[in-house]
Amino acid sequence: GQQLNQSPQSMFIQEGEDVSMNCTSSSIFNTWLWYKQDPGEGPVLLIALYKAGELTSNGRLTAQFGITRKDSFLNISASIPSDVGIYFCAGLLNYGQNFVFGPGTRLSVLP
Amino acid sequence: NAGVTQTPKFQVLKTGQSMTLQCAQDMNHEYMSWYRQDPGMGLRLIHYSVGAGITDQGEVPNGYNVSRSTTEDFPLRLLSAAPSQTSVYFCASSYGTGSNQPQHFGDGTRLSIL
């Protein structure tokens, strides 16, 4: 099936630092989603992107739908300890199909 | 609203046993799905349903059965558990059928097969 790649796989940052992660594919996607998963819980939607070039914010989080439609980016500004978790991207190739999920980026925030 | 509710939260089975993982949603969502999550592999789709009475296979359907007799419920059955089915299982739901609407996830069932 279609694959999404996420980088980095994991990252350790100091509290207060900004974070950038991305999701890439060789295919063109129509929709990108970003989820966060806390330990022991299910993924929770952070941001949904529906148009190439779209830039959407949710508090300290900002995500962009890449203009090539093959990638998406998530930035977190001024990280805090509760940002710890796994961040997943999900992409939709075509309407009528199912979302494909990336393997996740594991974020650790050091005090 | 409770959202998506999964039971049980934890389960240990012996190889060859069968069991049903329950999933219920109270949002009147047409689309429901089951995923398994394994380390480093993200979420892989097992089965999905676009409405009551309609189910279809996802990426990794072998060893699992589903049915959708009501809009609210979408149980996942393991027919004869195998150690390879040790995983965390998530149920999700969303508006529409085959749409681009984001899915809402339950908190998962952690299943160990001995």
PDB file of N, CA and C in Angstrom, chain A residues 6-110:
ATOM      1  N   GLN A   6       7.817   9.672   8.076  1.00  0.00           N
ATOM      2  CA  GLN A   6       7.868  10.784   9.001  1.00  0.00           C
ATOM      3  C   GLN A   6       9.288  10.946   9.517  1.00  0.00           C
ATOM      4  N   SER A   7       9.719  12.188   9.597  1.00  0.00           N
ATOM      5  CA  SER A   7      11.033  12.452  10.170  1.00  0.00           C
ATOM      6  C   SER A   7      10.971  13.704  11.040  1.00  0.00           C
ATOM      7  N   PRO A   8      11.769  13.686  12.125  1.00  0.00           N
ATOM      8  CA  PRO A   8      12.588  12.561  12.540  1.00  0.00           C
ATOM      9  C   PRO A   8      11.734  11.457  13.176  1.00  0.00           C
ATOM     10  N   GLN A   9      12.331  10.292  13.399  1.00  0.00           N
ATOM     11  CA  GLN A   9      11.616   9.211  14.084  1.00  0.00           C
ATOM     12  C   GLN A   9      11.380   9.577  15.536  1.00  0.00           C
ATOM     13  N   SER A  10      12.394  10.200  16.140  1.00  0.00           N
ATOM     14  CA  SER A  10      12.269  10.644  17.525  1.00  0.00           C
ATOM     15  C   SER A  10      13.139  11.876  17.721  1.00  0.00           C
ATOM     16  N   MET A  11      12.793  12.648  18.720  1.00  0.00           N
ATOM     17  CA  MET A  11      13.575  13.843  19.003  1.00  0.00           C
ATOM     18  C   MET A  11      13.473  14.204  20.476  1.00  0.00           C
ATOM     19  N   PHE A  12      14.607  14.681  20.994  1.00  0.00           N
ATOM     20  CA  PHE A  12      14.683  15.154  22.370  1.00  0.00           C
ATOM     21  C   PHE A  12      14.983  16.644  22.311  1.00  0.00           C
ATOM     22  N   ILE A  13      14.169  17.440  22.937  1.00  0.00           N
ATOM     23  CA  ILE A  13      14.384  18.883  22.907  1.00  0.00           C
ATOM     24  C   ILE A  13      14.263  19.446  24.314  1.00  0.00           C
ATOM     25  N   GLN A  14      14.796  20.640  24.481  1.00  0.00           N
ATOM     26  CA  GLN A  14      14.689  21.343  25.754  1.00  0.00           C
ATOM     27  C   GLN A  14      13.360  22.102  25.787  1.00  0.00           C
ATOM     28  N   GLU A  15      12.779  22.155  26.956  1.00  0.00           N
ATOM     29  CA  GLU A  15      11.565  22.940  27.143  1.00  0.00           C
ATOM     30  C   GLU A  15      11.808  24.370  26.644  1.00  0.00           C
ATOM     31  N   GLY A  16      10.855  24.897  25.909  1.00  0.00           N
ATOM     32  CA  GLY A  16      10.981  26.254  25.382  1.00  0.00           C
ATOM     33  C   GLY A  16      11.457  26.307  23.941  1.00  0.00           C
ATOM     34  N   GLU A  17      12.045  25.203  23.458  1.00  0.00           N
ATOM     35  CA  GLU A  17      12.522  25.178  22.075  1.00  0.00           C
ATOM     36  C   GLU A  17      11.364  24.989  21.103  1.00  0.00           C
ATOM     37  N   ASP A  18      11.613  25.380  19.853  1.00  0.00           N
ATOM     38  CA  ASP A  18      10.641  25.128  18.792  1.00  0.00           C
ATOM     39  C   ASP A  18      10.941  23.762  18.160  1.00  0.00           C
ATOM     40  N   VAL A  19       9.906  23.131  17.623  1.00  0.00           N
ATOM     41  CA  VAL A  19      10.006  21.789  17.051  1.00  0.00           C
ATOM     42  C   VAL A  19       9.490  21.806  15.618  1.00  0.00           C
ATOM     43  N   SER A  20      10.175  21.100  14.743  1.00  0.00           N
ATOM     44  CA  SER A  20       9.688  20.923  13.376  1.00  0.00           C
ATOM     45  C   SER A  20       9.760  19.455  12.999  1.00  0.00           C
ATOM     46  N   MET A  21       8.705  18.965  12.374  1.00  0.00           N
ATOM     47  CA  MET A  21       8.683  17.597  11.884  1.00  0.00           C
ATOM     48  C   MET A  21       7.948  17.566  10.566  1.00  0.00           C
ATOM     49  N   ASN A  22       8.203  16.511   9.774  1.00  0.00           N
ATOM     50  CA  ASN A  22       7.510  16.469   8.496  1.00  0.00           C
ATOM     51  C   ASN A  22       7.051  15.074   8.129  1.00  0.00           C
ATOM     52  N   CYS A  23       6.226  15.046   7.120  1.00  0.00           N
ATOM     53  CA  CYS A  23       5.613  13.821   6.622  1.00  0.00           C
ATOM     54  C   CYS A  23       5.717  13.872   5.108  1.00  0.00           C
ATOM     55  N   THR A  24       6.282  12.833   4.502  1.00  0.00           N
ATOM     56  CA  THR A  24       6.507  12.855   3.060  1.00  0.00           C
ATOM     57  C   THR A  24       6.042  11.578   2.398  1.00  0.00           C
ATOM     58  N   SER A  25       5.767  11.694   1.109  1.00  0.00           N
ATOM     59  CA  SER A  25       5.345  10.541   0.323  1.00  0.00           C
ATOM     60  C   SER A  25       5.741  10.749  -1.122  1.00  0.00           C
ATOM     61  N   SER A  26       5.737   9.680  -1.881  1.00  0.00           N
ATOM     62  CA  SER A  26       5.974   9.791  -3.316  1.00  0.00           C
ATOM     63  C   SER A  26       4.669  10.021  -4.070  1.00  0.00           C
ATOM     64  N   SER A  27       3.542   9.971  -3.363  1.00  0.00           N
ATOM     65  CA  SER A  27       2.229  10.146  -3.979  1.00  0.00           C
ATOM     66  C   SER A  27       1.641  11.500  -3.621  1.00  0.00           C
ATOM     67  N   ILE A  28       0.658  11.916  -4.405  1.00  0.00           N
ATOM     68  CA  ILE A  28      -0.036  13.189  -4.185  1.00  0.00           C
ATOM     69  C   ILE A  28      -1.268  12.945  -3.322  1.00  0.00           C
ATOM     70  N   PHE A  29      -1.415  13.720  -2.257  1.00  0.00           N
ATOM     71  CA  PHE A  29      -2.521  13.558  -1.331  1.00  0.00           C
ATOM     72  C   PHE A  29      -3.495  14.724  -1.401  1.00  0.00           C
ATOM     73  N   ASN A  30      -4.767  14.438  -1.087  1.00  0.00           N
ATOM     74  CA  ASN A  30      -5.820  15.450  -1.109  1.00  0.00           C
ATOM     75  C   ASN A  30      -6.094  16.058   0.249  1.00  0.00           C
ATOM     76  N   THR A  31      -5.748  15.337   1.295  1.00  0.00           N
ATOM     77  CA  THR A  31      -6.007  15.795   2.655  1.00  0.00           C
ATOM     78  C   THR A  31      -4.872  15.318   3.540  1.00  0.00           C
ATOM     79  N   TRP A  32      -4.449  16.181   4.462  1.00  0.00           N
ATOM     80  CA  TRP A  32      -3.453  15.799   5.456  1.00  0.00           C
ATOM     81  C   TRP A  32      -4.031  16.055   6.850  1.00  0.00           C
ATOM     82  N   LEU A  33      -3.778  15.118   7.736  1.00  0.00           N
ATOM     83  CA  LEU A  33      -4.181  15.278   9.136  1.00  0.00           C
ATOM     84  C   LEU A  33      -2.963  15.096  10.031  1.00  0.00           C
ATOM     85  N   TRP A  34      -2.966  15.808  11.150  1.00  0.00           N
ATOM     86  CA  TRP A  34      -1.938  15.599  12.174  1.00  0.00           C
ATOM     87  C   TRP A  34      -2.628  15.232  13.484  1.00  0.00           C
ATOM     88  N   TYR A  35      -2.158  14.136  14.078  1.00  0.00           N
ATOM     89  CA  TYR A  35      -2.688  13.636  15.346  1.00  0.00           C
ATOM     90  C   TYR A  35      -1.564  13.603  16.380  1.00  0.00           C
ATOM     91  N   LYS A  36      -1.972  13.674  17.657  1.00  0.00           N
ATOM     92  CA  LYS A  36      -1.037  13.448  18.759  1.00  0.00           C
ATOM     93  C   LYS A  36      -1.572  12.315  19.628  1.00  0.00           C
ATOM     94  N   GLN A  37      -0.658  11.435  20.039  1.00  0.00           N
ATOM     95  CA  GLN A  37      -1.044  10.328  20.903  1.00  0.00           C
ATOM     96  C   GLN A  37      -0.269  10.415  22.210  1.00  0.00           C
ATOM     97  N   ASP A  38      -0.998  10.556  23.299  1.00  0.00           N
ATOM     98  CA  ASP A  38      -0.383  10.515  24.622  1.00  0.00           C
ATOM     99  C   ASP A  38      -0.262   9.065  25.065  1.00  0.00           C
ATOM    100  N   PRO A  39       0.681   8.773  25.955  1.00  0.00           N
ATOM    101  CA  PRO A  39       0.856   7.381  26.413  1.00  0.00           C
ATOM    102  C   PRO A  39      -0.438   6.783  26.958  1.00  0.00           C
ATOM    103  N   GLY A  40      -0.774   5.596  26.481  1.00  0.00           N
ATOM    104  CA  GLY A  40      -1.956   4.891  26.975  1.00  0.00           C
ATOM    105  C   GLY A  40      -3.277   5.401  26.447  1.00  0.00           C
ATOM    106  N   GLU A  41      -3.237   6.295  25.478  1.00  0.00           N
ATOM    107  CA  GLU A  41      -4.493   6.849  24.944  1.00  0.00           C
ATOM    108  C   GLU A  41      -4.524   6.716  23.429  1.00  0.00           C
ATOM    109  N   GLY A  42      -5.679   7.051  22.849  1.00  0.00           N
ATOM    110  CA  GLY A  42      -5.802   7.019  21.408  1.00  0.00           C
ATOM    111  C   GLY A  42      -5.356   8.333  20.786  1.00  0.00           C
ATOM    112  N   PRO A  43      -5.083   8.338  19.479  1.00  0.00           N
ATOM    113  CA  PRO A  43      -4.683   9.578  18.797  1.00  0.00           C
ATOM    114  C   PRO A  43      -5.797  10.622  18.857  1.00  0.00           C
ATOM    115  N   VAL A  44      -5.379  11.868  19.003  1.00  0.00           N
ATOM    116  CA  VAL A  44      -6.316  12.985  19.050  1.00  0.00           C
ATOM    117  C   VAL A  44      -5.962  13.947  17.921  1.00  0.00           C
ATOM    118  N   LEU A  45      -6.957  14.369  17.163  1.00  0.00           N
ATOM    119  CA  LEU A  45      -6.721  15.246  16.023  1.00  0.00           C
ATOM    120  C   LEU A  45      -6.213  16.608  16.479  1.00  0.00           C
ATOM    121  N   LEU A  46      -5.131  17.067  15.837  1.00  0.00           N
ATOM    122  CA  LEU A  46      -4.581  18.394  16.102  1.00  0.00           C
ATOM    123  C   LEU A  46      -4.996  19.384  15.025  1.00  0.00           C
ATOM    124  N   ILE A  47      -4.718  19.023  13.774  1.00  0.00           N
ATOM    125  CA  ILE A  47      -4.946  19.954  12.660  1.00  0.00           C
ATOM    126  C   ILE A  47      -5.327  19.140  11.434  1.00  0.00           C
ATOM    127  N   ALA A  48      -6.266  19.671  10.636  1.00  0.00           N
ATOM    128  CA  ALA A  48      -6.650  19.082   9.353  1.00  0.00           C
ATOM    129  C   ALA A  48      -6.353  20.096   8.245  1.00  0.00           C
ATOM    130  N   LEU A  49      -5.807  19.612   7.132  1.00  0.00           N
ATOM    131  CA  LEU A  49      -5.422  20.456   5.997  1.00  0.00           C
ATOM    132  C   LEU A  49      -6.069  19.911   4.737  1.00  0.00           C
ATOM    133  N   TYR A  50      -6.707  20.803   3.963  1.00  0.00           N
ATOM    134  CA  TYR A  50      -7.493  20.343   2.827  1.00  0.00           C
ATOM    135  C   TYR A  50      -7.058  20.910   1.478  1.00  0.00           C
ATOM    136  N   LYS A  51      -6.104  21.866   1.488  1.00  0.00           N
ATOM    137  CA  LYS A  51      -5.733  22.512   0.235  1.00  0.00           C
ATOM    138  C   LYS A  51      -4.233  22.725   0.173  1.00  0.00           C
ATOM    139  N   ALA A  52      -3.646  22.503  -1.016  1.00  0.00           N
ATOM    140  CA  ALA A  52      -2.212  22.694  -1.183  1.00  0.00           C
ATOM    141  C   ALA A  52      -1.828  24.111  -0.799  1.00  0.00           C
ATOM    142  N   GLY A  53      -0.747  24.214   0.004  1.00  0.00           N
ATOM    143  CA  GLY A  53      -0.282  25.515   0.459  1.00  0.00           C
ATOM    144  C   GLY A  53      -0.950  26.011   1.721  1.00  0.00           C
ATOM    145  N   GLU A  54      -2.011  25.358   2.139  1.00  0.00           N
ATOM    146  CA  GLU A  54      -2.757  25.795   3.324  1.00  0.00           C
ATOM    147  C   GLU A  54      -1.880  25.775   4.562  1.00  0.00           C
ATOM    148  N   LEU A  55      -1.994  26.830   5.354  1.00  0.00           N
ATOM    149  CA  LEU A  55      -1.255  26.958   6.609  1.00  0.00           C
ATOM    150  C   LEU A  55      -2.286  27.153   7.707  1.00  0.00           C
ATOM    151  N   THR A  56      -2.303  26.246   8.685  1.00  0.00           N
ATOM    152  CA  THR A  56      -3.324  26.297   9.731  1.00  0.00           C
ATOM    153  C   THR A  56      -2.679  26.200  11.101  1.00  0.00           C
ATOM    154  N   SER A  57      -3.167  26.998  12.029  1.00  0.00           N
ATOM    155  CA  SER A  57      -2.620  27.001  13.386  1.00  0.00           C
ATOM    156  C   SER A  57      -3.662  26.528  14.389  1.00  0.00           C
ATOM    157  N   ASN A  58      -3.150  25.935  15.470  1.00  0.00           N
ATOM    158  CA  ASN A  58      -3.977  25.514  16.596  1.00  0.00           C
ATOM    159  C   ASN A  58      -3.150  25.801  17.844  1.00  0.00           C
ATOM    160  N   GLY A  59      -3.310  26.992  18.395  1.00  0.00           N
ATOM    161  CA  GLY A  59      -2.484  27.408  19.526  1.00  0.00           C
ATOM    162  C   GLY A  59      -1.034  27.533  19.124  1.00  0.00           C
ATOM    163  N   ARG A  60      -0.159  26.798  19.801  1.00  0.00           N
ATOM    164  CA  ARG A  60       1.273  26.844  19.483  1.00  0.00           C
ATOM    165  C   ARG A  60       1.655  25.943  18.305  1.00  0.00           C
ATOM    166  N   LEU A  61       0.690  25.247  17.764  1.00  0.00           N
ATOM    167  CA  LEU A  61       0.951  24.328  16.657  1.00  0.00           C
ATOM    168  C   LEU A  61       0.575  24.969  15.326  1.00  0.00           C
ATOM    169  N   THR A  62       1.427  24.761  14.333  1.00  0.00           N
ATOM    170  CA  THR A  62       1.150  25.241  12.978  1.00  0.00           C
ATOM    171  C   THR A  62       1.493  24.121  12.009  1.00  0.00           C
ATOM    172  N   ALA A  63       0.595  23.858  11.082  1.00  0.00           N
ATOM    173  CA  ALA A  63       0.840  22.808  10.093  1.00  0.00           C
ATOM    174  C   ALA A  63       0.627  23.375   8.701  1.00  0.00           C
ATOM    175  N   GLN A  64       1.333  22.824   7.737  1.00  0.00           N
ATOM    176  CA  GLN A  64       1.213  23.269   6.356  1.00  0.00           C
ATOM    177  C   GLN A  64       1.040  22.095   5.418  1.00  0.00           C
ATOM    178  N   PHE A  65       0.186  22.290   4.432  1.00  0.00           N
ATOM    179  CA  PHE A  65      -0.029  21.344   3.343  1.00  0.00           C
ATOM    180  C   PHE A  65       0.967  21.731   2.266  1.00  0.00           C
ATOM    181  N   GLY A  66       1.943  20.862   1.980  1.00  0.00           N
ATOM    182  CA  GLY A  66       2.982  21.204   1.029  1.00  0.00           C
ATOM    183  C   GLY A  66       2.430  21.512  -0.360  1.00  0.00           C
ATOM    184  N   ILE A  67       3.083  22.443  -1.063  1.00  0.00           N
ATOM    185  CA  ILE A  67       2.565  22.863  -2.363  1.00  0.00           C
ATOM    186  C   ILE A  67       2.676  21.766  -3.414  1.00  0.00           C
ATOM    187  N   THR A  68       3.565  20.800  -3.220  1.00  0.00           N
ATOM    188  CA  THR A  68       3.647  19.674  -4.157  1.00  0.00           C
ATOM    189  C   THR A  68       2.570  18.644  -3.871  1.00  0.00           C
ATOM    190  N   ARG A  69       1.888  18.777  -2.742  1.00  0.00           N
ATOM    191  CA  ARG A  69       0.862  17.854  -2.236  1.00  0.00           C
ATOM    192  C   ARG A  69       1.440  16.501  -1.856  1.00  0.00           C
ATOM    193  N   LYS A  70       2.779  16.404  -1.811  1.00  0.00           N
ATOM    194  CA  LYS A  70       3.405  15.148  -1.418  1.00  0.00           C
ATOM    195  C   LYS A  70       3.950  15.212   0.003  1.00  0.00           C
ATOM    196  N   ASP A  71       3.769  16.329   0.683  1.00  0.00           N
ATOM    197  CA  ASP A  71       4.300  16.433   2.021  1.00  0.00           C
ATOM    198  C   ASP A  71       3.499  17.407   2.875  1.00  0.00           C
ATOM    199  N   SER A  72       3.757  17.309   4.175  1.00  0.00           N
ATOM    200  CA  SER A  72       3.128  18.203   5.133  1.00  0.00           C
ATOM    201  C   SER A  72       4.094  18.415   6.293  1.00  0.00           C
ATOM    202  N   PHE A  73       3.946  19.550   6.976  1.00  0.00           N
ATOM    203  CA  PHE A  73       4.883  19.921   8.018  1.00  0.00           C
ATOM    204  C   PHE A  73       4.118  20.342   9.277  1.00  0.00           C
ATOM    205  N   LEU A  74       4.695  20.018  10.419  1.00  0.00           N
ATOM    206  CA  LEU A  74       4.104  20.431  11.695  1.00  0.00           C
ATOM    207  C   LEU A  74       5.177  21.120  12.520  1.00  0.00           C
ATOM    208  N   ASN A  75       4.857  22.298  13.006  1.00  0.00           N
ATOM    209  CA  ASN A  75       5.760  23.036  13.880  1.00  0.00           C
ATOM    210  C   ASN A  75       5.086  23.271  15.225  1.00  0.00           C
ATOM    211  N   ILE A  76       5.870  23.144  16.288  1.00  0.00           N
ATOM    212  CA  ILE A  76       5.403  23.444  17.636  1.00  0.00           C
ATOM    213  C   ILE A  76       6.320  24.526  18.186  1.00  0.00           C
ATOM    214  N   SER A  77       5.756  25.615  18.625  1.00  0.00           N
ATOM    215  CA  SER A  77       6.580  26.694  19.160  1.00  0.00           C
ATOM    216  C   SER A  77       6.601  26.633  20.686  1.00  0.00           C
ATOM    217  N   ALA A  78       7.736  27.025  21.243  1.00  0.00           N
ATOM    218  CA  ALA A  78       7.904  27.132  22.705  1.00  0.00           C
ATOM    219  C   ALA A  78       7.391  25.890  23.413  1.00  0.00           C
ATOM    220  N   SER A  79       8.036  24.765  23.153  1.00  0.00           N
ATOM    221  CA  SER A  79       7.558  23.483  23.669  1.00  0.00           C
ATOM    222  C   SER A  79       7.454  23.472  25.198  1.00  0.00           C
ATOM    223  N   ILE A  80       6.494  22.682  25.673  1.00  0.00           N
ATOM    224  CA  ILE A  80       6.261  22.505  27.096  1.00  0.00           C
ATOM    225  C   ILE A  80       6.198  21.010  27.395  1.00  0.00           C
ATOM    226  N   PRO A  81       6.343  20.606  28.655  1.00  0.00           N
ATOM    227  CA  PRO A  81       6.377  19.174  28.967  1.00  0.00           C
ATOM    228  C   PRO A  81       5.179  18.380  28.454  1.00  0.00           C
ATOM    229  N   SER A  82       4.005  18.973  28.423  1.00  0.00           N
ATOM    230  CA  SER A  82       2.817  18.231  27.975  1.00  0.00           C
ATOM    231  C   SER A  82       2.798  18.007  26.458  1.00  0.00           C
ATOM    232  N   ASP A  83       3.780  18.532  25.742  1.00  0.00           N
ATOM    233  CA  ASP A  83       3.885  18.252  24.303  1.00  0.00           C
ATOM    234  C   ASP A  83       4.449  16.853  24.048  1.00  0.00           C
ATOM    235  N   VAL A  84       4.945  16.199  25.087  1.00  0.00           N
ATOM    236  CA  VAL A  84       5.498  14.852  24.958  1.00  0.00           C
ATOM    237  C   VAL A  84       4.442  13.908  24.394  1.00  0.00           C
ATOM    238  N   GLY A  85       4.854  13.076  23.444  1.00  0.00           N
ATOM    239  CA  GLY A  85       3.931  12.107  22.868  1.00  0.00           C
ATOM    240  C   GLY A  85       4.409  11.703  21.484  1.00  0.00           C
ATOM    241  N   ILE A  86       3.556  10.983  20.790  1.00  0.00           N
ATOM    242  CA  ILE A  86       3.852  10.579  19.410  1.00  0.00           C
ATOM    243  C   ILE A  86       2.952  11.376  18.479  1.00  0.00           C
ATOM    244  N   TYR A  87       3.546  11.960  17.460  1.00  0.00           N
ATOM    245  CA  TYR A  87       2.806  12.761  16.482  1.00  0.00           C
ATOM    246  C   TYR A  87       2.703  11.964  15.182  1.00  0.00           C
ATOM    247  N   PHE A  88       1.475  11.748  14.753  1.00  0.00           N
ATOM    248  CA  PHE A  88       1.216  11.007  13.524  1.00  0.00           C
ATOM    249  C   PHE A  88       0.672  11.927  12.451  1.00  0.00           C
ATOM    250  N   CYS A  89       1.130  11.703  11.223  1.00  0.00           N
ATOM    251  CA  CYS A  89       0.456  12.322  10.093  1.00  0.00           C
ATOM    252  C   CYS A  89      -0.411  11.251   9.426  1.00  0.00           C
ATOM    253  N   ALA A  90      -1.446  11.689   8.754  1.00  0.00           N
ATOM    254  CA  ALA A  90      -2.308  10.797   7.978  1.00  0.00           C
ATOM    255  C   ALA A  90      -2.667  11.511   6.685  1.00  0.00           C
ATOM    256  N   GLY A  91      -2.671  10.769   5.588  1.00  0.00           N
ATOM    257  CA  GLY A  91      -2.985  11.363   4.295  1.00  0.00           C
ATOM    258  C   GLY A  91      -4.082  10.615   3.586  1.00  0.00           C
ATOM    259  N   LEU A  92      -4.857  11.353   2.804  1.00  0.00           N
ATOM    260  CA  LEU A  92      -5.922  10.759   1.993  1.00  0.00           C
ATOM    261  C   LEU A  92      -5.568  10.959   0.528  1.00  0.00           C
ATOM    262  N   LEU A  93      -5.394   9.820  -0.183  1.00  0.00           N
ATOM    263  CA  LEU A  93      -5.036   9.905  -1.597  1.00  0.00           C
ATOM    264  C   LEU A  93      -6.208  10.408  -2.432  1.00  0.00           C
ATOM    265  N   ASN A  94      -7.326   9.714  -2.301  1.00  0.00           N
ATOM    266  CA  ASN A  94      -8.515  10.043  -3.086  1.00  0.00           C
ATOM    267  C   ASN A  94      -9.758   9.853  -2.227  1.00  0.00           C
ATOM    268  N   TYR A  95     -10.805  10.652  -2.510  1.00  0.00           N
ATOM    269  CA  TYR A  95     -12.068  10.490  -1.812  1.00  0.00           C
ATOM    270  C   TYR A  95     -12.615   9.090  -2.118  1.00  0.00           C
ATOM    271  N   GLY A  96     -13.153   8.463  -1.104  1.00  0.00           N
ATOM    272  CA  GLY A  96     -13.631   7.098  -1.246  1.00  0.00           C
ATOM    273  C   GLY A  96     -12.615   6.089  -0.775  1.00  0.00           C
ATOM    274  N   GLN A  97     -11.395   6.530  -0.535  1.00  0.00           N
ATOM    275  CA  GLN A  97     -10.367   5.648   0.013  1.00  0.00           C
ATOM    276  C   GLN A  97     -10.215   5.914   1.507  1.00  0.00           C
ATOM    277  N   ASN A  98      -9.314   5.143   2.113  1.00  0.00           N
ATOM    278  CA  ASN A  98      -9.062   5.295   3.544  1.00  0.00           C
ATOM    279  C   ASN A  98      -7.792   6.098   3.781  1.00  0.00           C
ATOM    280  N   PHE A  99      -7.733   6.757   4.933  1.00  0.00           N
ATOM    281  CA  PHE A  99      -6.518   7.464   5.304  1.00  0.00           C
ATOM    282  C   PHE A  99      -5.369   6.479   5.511  1.00  0.00           C
ATOM    283  N   VAL A 100      -4.166   6.933   5.161  1.00  0.00           N
ATOM    284  CA  VAL A 100      -2.949   6.179   5.413  1.00  0.00           C
ATOM    285  C   VAL A 100      -2.177   6.918   6.501  1.00  0.00           C
ATOM    286  N   PHE A 101      -1.644   6.171   7.473  1.00  0.00           N
ATOM    287  CA  PHE A 101      -0.946   6.789   8.594  1.00  0.00           C
ATOM    288  C   PHE A 101       0.556   6.606   8.472  1.00  0.00           C
ATOM    289  N   GLY A 102       1.293   7.633   8.896  1.00  0.00           N
ATOM    290  CA  GLY A 102       2.730   7.522   8.997  1.00  0.00           C
ATOM    291  C   GLY A 102       3.121   6.782  10.266  1.00  0.00           C
ATOM    292  N   PRO A 103       4.416   6.433  10.407  1.00  0.00           N
ATOM    293  CA  PRO A 103       4.878   5.665  11.571  1.00  0.00           C
ATOM    294  C   PRO A 103       5.016   6.494  12.841  1.00  0.00           C
ATOM    295  N   GLY A 104       4.954   7.817  12.718  1.00  0.00           N
ATOM    296  CA  GLY A 104       4.988   8.659  13.913  1.00  0.00           C
ATOM    297  C   GLY A 104       6.350   9.258  14.209  1.00  0.00           C
ATOM    298  N   THR A 105       6.331  10.405  14.876  1.00  0.00           N
ATOM    299  CA  THR A 105       7.521  11.044  15.435  1.00  0.00           C
ATOM    300  C   THR A 105       7.329  11.119  16.941  1.00  0.00           C
ATOM    301  N   ARG A 106       8.280  10.510  17.680  1.00  0.00           N
ATOM    302  CA  ARG A 106       8.180  10.510  19.138  1.00  0.00           C
ATOM    303  C   ARG A 106       8.927  11.708  19.692  1.00  0.00           C
ATOM    304  N   LEU A 107       8.214  12.561  20.416  1.00  0.00           N
ATOM    305  CA  LEU A 107       8.795  13.786  20.961  1.00  0.00           C
ATOM    306  C   LEU A 107       8.974  13.681  22.465  1.00  0.00           C
ATOM    307  N   SER A 108      10.184  13.974  22.913  1.00  0.00           N
ATOM    308  CA  SER A 108      10.472  14.054  24.346  1.00  0.00           C
ATOM    309  C   SER A 108      10.928  15.466  24.667  1.00  0.00           C
ATOM    310  N   VAL A 109      10.425  16.034  25.725  1.00  0.00           N
ATOM    311  CA  VAL A 109      10.762  17.403  26.130  1.00  0.00           C
ATOM    312  C   VAL A 109      11.479  17.348  27.467  1.00  0.00           C
ATOM    313  N   LEU A 110      12.699  17.837  27.478  1.00  0.00           N
ATOM    314  CA  LEU A 110      13.501  17.820  28.695  1.00  0.00           C
ATOM    315  C   LEU A 110      13.322  19.125  29.454  1.00  0.00           C
TER     316      LEU A 110
END
